[in-house]
């Protein structure tokens, strides 16, 4: 008998089953579409804010961002069959613009060459499974804490976007005016998401609020001002290599945190926290970094916002396929995508933060030498606004506690080496 998927034509089922294994994953195309739309709405902001103040043609950067996101996400979907979407990373594009170009006085063409070189190294350490070895070397409690920490990071992003928390010179962050419509809509949307968590019908309705209509379709700008504009003239300079490895270091551990967090939430990790098809996912991510640089954008990487799609029911690469198609559509419907306000996705992200925090509950709390480093990692991710920094502080704390406690067997060589590398990085600034 021909396989079918609920609510979909029989003719489409066999192909989707062969590629994505929908029935095995307990999902269907409709659920995957809702998940893809959810992920897209939480990350579409990047096409409007990517790489500012560098002298790059804004229209070309917009096109490069959409294409990099669409192609890279499609590779992740078809090669690794993961729900994870990719796009130029916010932290990395800020480093690209404000540190490399504006502070270090590299041209944006040279900065693109830096990103490409970091992507090449990224690719080779993925092919030879060095990154896979690093991720597998992370102790189970730290993996669970990283998942929870990614959730907390999403939570503070959501609260900031909804204007529930704002900066404060006295206390770093403080409560803003809850009478603000954005804050009220976020909190109302969060409540509705929890109430309706078993129903796809309500997952994307409750946090949009008022938007400014600015049209539907616009002409697509040219990509040529940034396409293949890389400048390798600084390759022989020590500072060039330092910047390359700075990009590489941040991307390796940001990506590790995203993979661990999203796949743990999706229930893909095994009892030890190890991930299936990890090599394929890492290769797809490294391809994204190289491809994005070639067409004119900063490091393209896995997005933690993909967890929103998982919370909406996404379990396979079909979710990512829908995200990729929506980024292609964004090329032609930029005004429509631009109407979605920043706070529109805040309820979804805050809901995901609540779900992902369960990683803390799954930790082994009987051994303080395991839990203390894990808590340090989870707490410092949102407070430093960096997944990589949280992982680094977790590694350093783990290594020190195990060595001081005389638990030398627990401190695996890979953990000690990574802790030392992070310590050197933090010391050098």
Coordinates of C-alpha atoms in Angstrom, one line a residue:
X1 CA 0.0 0.0 0.0
X2 CA 1.3 3.5 -0.8
X3 CA 2.5 5.5 2.2
X4 CA 0.6 8.6 3.0
X5 CA 1.1 11.5 5.3
X6 CA -1.9 13.0 7.1
X7 CA -3.6 15.8 5.3
X8 CA -1.4 15.5 2.1
X9 CA -1.7 14.0 -1.3
X10 CA -0.6 10.4 -1.6
X11 CA 1.6 11.2 -4.5
X12 CA 3.9 13.4 -2.4
X13 CA 4.4 10.9 0.4
X14 CA 6.9 8.5 -1.0
X15 CA 9.5 11.1 -2.0
X16 CA 9.3 13.0 1.3
X17 CA 9.5 9.7 3.2
X18 CA 12.6 8.7 1.3
X19 CA 14.4 12.0 1.8
X20 CA 13.3 13.0 5.3
X21 CA 11.7 10.0 7.0
X22 CA 8.7 12.0 8.2
X23 CA 6.8 9.1 9.7
X24 CA 9.8 7.8 11.5
X25 CA 10.3 11.2 13.0
X26 CA 6.6 11.4 13.9
X27 CA 5.8 14.4 11.8
X28 CA 4.1 15.4 8.6
X29 CA 4.5 18.1 5.9
X30 CA 1.9 20.5 7.4
X31 CA 3.7 20.4 10.8
X32 CA 7.0 20.9 9.1
X33 CA 5.7 23.9 7.2
X34 CA 4.4 25.5 10.3
X35 CA 7.7 24.9 12.0
X36 CA 9.6 26.3 9.0
X37 CA 7.4 29.5 9.0
X38 CA 8.0 29.9 12.7
X39 CA 11.8 29.6 12.4
X40 CA 11.7 32.0 9.4
X41 CA 9.7 34.6 11.3
X42 CA 12.1 34.5 14.3
X43 CA 15.2 35.1 12.1
X44 CA 14.1 37.1 9.1
X45 CA 15.2 40.3 10.9
X46 CA 18.8 39.5 9.7
X47 CA 18.1 40.4 6.1
X48 CA 17.5 44.0 7.2
X49 CA 20.3 44.5 9.8
X50 CA 23.2 42.5 8.4
X51 CA 26.5 44.3 8.1
X52 CA 25.9 48.0 8.5
X53 CA 28.4 50.9 8.4
X54 CA 31.1 49.1 6.3
X55 CA 30.7 50.8 3.0
X56 CA 29.1 47.8 1.4
X57 CA 26.2 48.2 -1.1
X58 CA 23.1 47.7 1.1
X59 CA 21.0 46.2 -1.7
X60 CA 23.7 43.7 -2.6
X61 CA 24.1 42.8 1.1
X62 CA 20.4 42.2 1.3
X63 CA 20.4 39.9 -1.7
X64 CA 23.6 38.1 -0.4
X65 CA 22.0 37.6 3.0
X66 CA 18.8 36.0 1.5
X67 CA 20.8 33.8 -0.9
X68 CA 23.3 32.7 1.7
X69 CA 20.5 31.8 4.1
X70 CA 18.5 30.0 1.5
X71 CA 21.3 27.9 -0.1
X72 CA 23.0 27.1 3.2
X73 CA 19.8 26.1 4.9
X74 CA 18.9 23.9 2.0
X75 CA 22.3 22.1 2.2
X76 CA 21.7 21.5 5.9
X77 CA 18.2 20.1 5.1
X78 CA 19.2 17.8 2.3
X79 CA 22.7 16.7 3.4
X80 CA 22.2 16.4 7.2
X81 CA 18.3 16.2 7.4
X82 CA 18.3 18.6 10.3
X83 CA 15.7 21.2 11.1
X84 CA 18.5 23.8 11.6
X85 CA 18.4 27.0 9.5
X86 CA 21.4 29.1 8.7
X87 CA 22.0 32.8 8.0
X88 CA 24.8 35.4 8.7
X89 CA 25.3 35.4 12.4
X90 CA 24.5 38.6 14.3
X91 CA 27.5 38.4 16.7
X92 CA 29.9 37.6 13.9
X93 CA 28.6 40.3 11.6
X94 CA 29.0 42.8 14.4
X95 CA 32.6 41.6 14.8
X96 CA 33.0 41.9 11.0
X97 CA 31.7 45.5 10.8
X98 CA 32.8 47.1 14.1
X99 CA 36.0 45.3 14.9
X100 CA 37.6 44.2 11.6
X101 CA 36.4 47.0 9.3
X102 CA 35.9 50.1 11.5
X103 CA 38.4 49.5 14.2
X104 CA 41.2 47.4 12.5
X105 CA 40.7 49.4 9.3
X106 CA 40.5 46.4 7.0
X107 CA 38.5 47.0 3.8
X108 CA 35.3 45.1 3.6
X109 CA 36.8 43.1 0.7
X110 CA 39.6 42.0 3.0
X111 CA 37.1 41.2 5.7
X112 CA 35.3 38.9 3.3
X113 CA 38.6 37.2 2.5
X114 CA 39.1 36.6 6.3
X115 CA 35.6 35.0 6.6
X116 CA 36.3 32.8 3.6
X117 CA 39.7 31.6 5.0
X118 CA 38.1 30.8 8.4
X119 CA 35.4 28.9 6.5
X120 CA 38.0 26.8 4.6
X121 CA 39.7 25.9 7.9
X122 CA 36.2 25.2 9.4
X123 CA 35.6 22.8 6.4
X124 CA 38.8 20.8 6.9
X125 CA 38.4 20.4 10.7
X126 CA 34.8 19.2 9.9
X127 CA 35.9 16.7 7.2
X128 CA 38.6 15.3 9.5
X129 CA 36.1 15.1 12.4
X130 CA 38.1 17.4 14.7
X131 CA 34.9 19.4 15.5
X132 CA 33.0 16.2 16.0
X133 CA 35.7 15.1 18.5
X134 CA 35.5 18.4 20.3
X135 CA 31.7 18.2 20.6
X136 CA 31.7 14.6 21.8
X137 CA 34.4 15.5 24.4
X138 CA 32.0 17.8 26.2
X139 CA 30.8 16.1 29.4
X140 CA 27.1 15.2 29.4
X141 CA 26.2 17.7 32.2
X142 CA 27.9 20.5 30.2
X143 CA 25.9 19.5 27.1
X144 CA 22.7 19.7 29.0
X145 CA 23.7 23.0 30.5
X146 CA 24.6 24.4 27.0
X147 CA 21.2 23.5 25.8
X148 CA 19.6 25.3 28.7
X149 CA 22.0 28.2 28.3
X150 CA 21.0 28.6 24.7
X151 CA 17.4 28.7 25.9
X152 CA 18.3 31.4 28.5
X153 CA 20.1 33.3 25.8
X154 CA 17.0 33.2 23.6
X155 CA 15.0 34.3 26.6
X156 CA 17.0 37.5 27.2
X157 CA 16.9 38.2 23.4
X158 CA 13.1 37.9 23.5
X159 CA 12.7 40.1 26.6
X160 CA 14.9 42.7 25.0
X161 CA 13.0 42.7 21.7
X162 CA 9.7 43.0 23.5
X163 CA 11.1 45.9 25.6
X164 CA 10.3 44.0 28.8
X165 CA 13.9 44.5 29.9
X166 CA 16.2 47.4 29.0
X167 CA 19.7 48.4 29.9
X168 CA 20.4 50.2 33.2
X169 CA 23.6 51.9 34.3
X170 CA 22.9 50.9 37.9
X171 CA 21.9 47.2 37.5
X172 CA 22.9 46.4 33.9
X173 CA 19.3 45.4 33.0
X174 CA 16.0 46.5 34.5
X175 CA 12.3 46.2 33.9
X176 CA 10.8 48.6 31.3
X177 CA 7.2 49.9 31.1
X178 CA 4.9 46.8 30.9
X179 CA 2.2 49.1 29.4
X180 CA 4.2 49.1 26.2
X181 CA 2.1 47.3 23.6
X182 CA 5.1 45.2 22.5
X183 CA 5.6 43.9 26.1
X184 CA 1.9 43.2 26.6
X185 CA 1.7 41.3 23.3
X186 CA 4.8 39.2 24.1
X187 CA 3.5 38.1 27.5
X188 CA 0.0 37.4 26.1
X189 CA 1.5 35.5 23.2
X190 CA 3.6 33.4 25.6
X191 CA 0.5 32.5 27.7
X192 CA -1.4 31.5 24.6
X193 CA 1.5 29.4 23.3
X194 CA 1.6 27.4 26.5
X195 CA -2.2 27.0 26.5
X196 CA -2.2 25.9 22.9
X197 CA 1.1 24.0 22.8
X198 CA -0.6 20.9 21.4
X199 CA -2.3 22.8 18.6
X200 CA -0.6 24.0 15.4
X201 CA -3.5 26.3 14.7
X202 CA -2.5 29.0 17.2
X203 CA 1.3 28.9 17.1
X204 CA 1.8 31.8 14.8
X205 CA -1.1 34.2 15.6
X206 CA -0.7 35.9 18.8
X207 CA 2.4 38.2 18.9
X208 CA 2.3 40.3 15.7
X209 CA 0.4 43.4 16.8
X210 CA 0.3 46.5 14.6
X211 CA 2.5 46.8 11.6
X212 CA 3.2 49.5 9.1
X213 CA 2.2 48.6 5.6
X214 CA 4.9 49.5 3.1
X215 CA 3.9 47.5 0.0
X216 CA 4.2 43.8 -0.9
X217 CA 6.7 43.4 -3.8
X218 CA 9.9 45.2 -4.7
X219 CA 12.5 45.0 -7.3
X220 CA 15.5 42.7 -6.5
X221 CA 18.8 44.6 -6.1
X222 CA 21.9 43.5 -7.9
X223 CA 24.3 41.1 -6.2
X224 CA 27.3 42.2 -8.4
X225 CA 28.7 44.9 -6.0
X226 CA 29.7 42.2 -3.4
X227 CA 29.9 39.0 -5.5
X228 CA 33.4 37.5 -5.5
X229 CA 34.9 40.8 -4.2
X230 CA 37.3 39.1 -1.8
X231 CA 40.7 40.7 -1.3
X232 CA 43.5 38.4 0.0
X233 CA 46.2 41.1 -0.1
X234 CA 46.7 40.9 3.7
X235 CA 47.1 37.1 3.8
X236 CA 50.8 37.3 4.6
X237 CA 50.2 39.6 7.7
X238 CA 50.1 38.1 11.2
X239 CA 47.1 40.2 12.1
X240 CA 45.2 38.7 9.2
X241 CA 45.7 35.2 10.6
X242 CA 44.7 36.4 14.1
X243 CA 41.4 37.7 12.8
X244 CA 40.9 34.5 10.8
X245 CA 41.3 32.4 13.9
X246 CA 39.1 34.8 15.9
X247 CA 36.2 34.2 13.4
X248 CA 37.0 30.4 13.5
X249 CA 37.0 30.1 17.2
X250 CA 33.8 32.0 17.8
X251 CA 32.0 30.1 15.0
X252 CA 33.2 26.7 16.2
X253 CA 31.8 27.0 19.7
X254 CA 28.7 29.1 18.8
X255 CA 27.8 26.4 16.3
X256 CA 28.5 23.6 18.8
X257 CA 26.2 25.3 21.3
X258 CA 23.5 25.7 18.7
X259 CA 23.7 22.1 17.5
X260 CA 23.6 20.7 21.0
X261 CA 20.7 23.0 22.1
X262 CA 18.5 22.5 19.1
X263 CA 19.0 18.7 18.6
X264 CA 18.6 18.1 22.3
X265 CA 15.3 19.9 22.2
X266 CA 14.3 17.9 19.2
X267 CA 15.1 14.6 21.0
X268 CA 17.8 13.6 18.5
X269 CA 20.7 13.2 20.9
X270 CA 21.4 9.8 22.4
X271 CA 21.9 9.0 26.1
X272 CA 25.4 10.5 26.1
X273 CA 24.3 13.6 24.3
X274 CA 26.0 12.6 21.1
X275 CA 24.3 13.6 17.8
X276 CA 23.4 11.5 14.7
X277 CA 24.7 12.8 11.3
X278 CA 26.9 15.2 13.2
X279 CA 29.6 15.2 10.5
X280 CA 27.1 16.1 7.8
X281 CA 25.7 19.0 9.9
X282 CA 29.2 20.4 10.6
X283 CA 30.2 20.1 6.9
X284 CA 27.0 21.9 5.9
X285 CA 27.8 24.7 8.4
X286 CA 31.4 25.1 7.2
X287 CA 30.2 25.2 3.6
X288 CA 27.8 28.1 4.6
X289 CA 30.8 30.2 5.9
X290 CA 32.7 29.8 2.6
X291 CA 29.6 30.3 0.4
X292 CA 28.4 33.4 2.3
X293 CA 31.8 35.1 1.9
X294 CA 32.0 34.4 -1.8
X295 CA 28.7 36.2 -2.5
X296 CA 29.3 39.0 0.0
X297 CA 28.2 38.5 3.6
X298 CA 29.8 37.8 7.0
X299 CA 30.0 34.3 8.5
X300 CA 26.9 32.3 7.7
X301 CA 26.2 29.9 10.6
X302 CA 23.5 27.8 12.3
X303 CA 20.8 29.9 14.1
X304 CA 19.7 29.3 17.6
X305 CA 16.3 30.6 16.5
X306 CA 15.9 27.2 14.8
X307 CA 14.7 26.0 18.3
X308 CA 11.5 27.9 17.7
X309 CA 10.7 25.7 14.8
X310 CA 11.4 22.6 16.9
X311 CA 9.0 23.9 19.5
X312 CA 6.4 24.2 16.7
X313 CA 6.8 20.5 15.9
X314 CA 9.7 20.5 13.3
X315 CA 11.7 17.3 13.4
X316 CA 13.3 16.9 10.0
X317 CA 15.1 18.7 7.2
X318 CA 11.8 19.5 5.6
X319 CA 11.4 22.2 8.1
X320 CA 14.7 23.7 6.9
X321 CA 13.5 23.3 3.2
X322 CA 10.5 25.5 4.0
X323 CA 12.8 28.1 5.7
X324 CA 15.0 28.2 2.6
X325 CA 12.1 28.7 0.3
X326 CA 10.8 31.6 2.5
X327 CA 14.2 33.3 2.3
X328 CA 14.0 33.0 -1.5
X329 CA 10.6 34.6 -1.4
X330 CA 12.0 37.3 0.8
X331 CA 14.1 38.4 -2.2
X332 CA 11.0 39.5 -3.9
X333 CA 8.7 40.3 -1.0
X334 CA 11.1 42.4 1.1
X335 CA 8.5 45.1 2.0
X336 CA 6.2 42.4 3.3
X337 CA 8.9 40.7 5.3
X338 CA 10.0 44.1 6.6
X339 CA 6.6 44.8 8.0
X340 CA 7.1 42.1 10.7
X341 CA 8.3 44.1 13.8
X342 CA 11.2 42.9 15.9
X343 CA 9.0 42.1 18.8
X344 CA 6.7 39.9 16.7
X345 CA 8.9 36.8 17.3
X346 CA 9.5 37.5 21.0
X347 CA 6.7 35.3 22.4
X348 CA 7.9 32.4 20.3
X349 CA 11.5 32.8 21.5
X350 CA 10.4 33.2 25.1
X351 CA 8.3 30.0 24.8
X352 CA 11.4 28.2 23.4
X353 CA 13.5 29.5 26.3
X354 CA 11.0 27.9 28.8
X355 CA 11.1 24.6 26.9
X356 CA 14.9 24.5 26.6
X357 CA 15.5 25.2 30.3
X358 CA 14.5 21.6 31.0
X359 CA 18.2 20.7 30.3
X360 CA 19.0 21.9 33.8
X361 CA 16.4 19.5 35.2
X362 CA 18.0 16.6 33.4
X363 CA 21.4 17.2 34.8
X364 CA 23.0 15.0 37.5
X365 CA 22.8 17.3 40.6
X366 CA 24.4 14.9 43.0
X367 CA 28.0 15.8 42.0
X368 CA 28.9 19.4 42.6
X369 CA 32.1 19.0 40.4
X370 CA 29.7 18.3 37.5
X371 CA 26.9 20.8 38.2
X372 CA 28.9 23.9 39.2
X373 CA 30.7 24.2 35.8
X374 CA 27.4 23.4 34.0
X375 CA 25.6 26.2 35.9
X376 CA 28.4 28.6 35.1
X377 CA 28.1 27.8 31.4
X378 CA 24.3 28.2 31.4
X379 CA 24.2 31.4 33.3
X380 CA 27.1 33.2 31.5
X381 CA 25.7 32.6 28.0
X382 CA 22.9 35.2 28.4
X383 CA 24.9 37.5 30.7
X384 CA 27.9 37.8 28.3
X385 CA 25.6 37.6 25.2
X386 CA 27.8 34.9 23.8
X387 CA 27.3 31.1 23.5
X388 CA 31.1 30.6 22.9
X389 CA 32.0 32.6 26.0
X390 CA 29.6 30.6 28.2
X391 CA 31.1 27.3 26.8
X392 CA 34.6 28.6 27.5
X393 CA 33.9 29.5 31.1
X394 CA 32.2 26.2 31.6
X395 CA 35.2 24.3 30.3
X396 CA 37.7 26.3 32.4
X397 CA 35.6 25.8 35.6
X398 CA 35.1 22.1 34.8
X399 CA 38.9 21.6 34.4
X400 CA 39.9 23.5 37.5
X401 CA 37.3 21.9 39.8
X402 CA 38.2 18.4 38.6
X403 CA 41.9 19.0 39.1
X404 CA 41.6 20.6 42.5
X405 CA 39.3 17.9 43.7
X406 CA 41.8 15.3 42.6
X407 CA 39.3 13.8 40.0
X408 CA 42.0 13.5 37.4
X409 CA 40.3 10.6 35.5
X410 CA 37.2 12.8 34.9
X411 CA 39.2 15.6 33.2
X412 CA 39.7 14.1 29.8
X413 CA 42.7 15.4 27.7
X414 CA 40.4 17.1 25.2
X415 CA 38.6 19.0 28.1
X416 CA 41.9 20.2 29.5
X417 CA 43.3 21.3 26.2
X418 CA 40.1 23.2 25.4
X419 CA 40.0 24.8 28.8
X420 CA 43.6 25.9 28.3
X421 CA 42.8 27.4 24.9
X422 CA 39.9 29.3 26.3
X423 CA 42.0 30.5 29.2
X424 CA 44.7 31.9 26.8
X425 CA 42.0 33.5 24.6
X426 CA 40.4 35.3 27.6
X427 CA 43.8 36.3 28.9
X428 CA 44.8 37.9 25.6
X429 CA 41.4 39.6 25.3

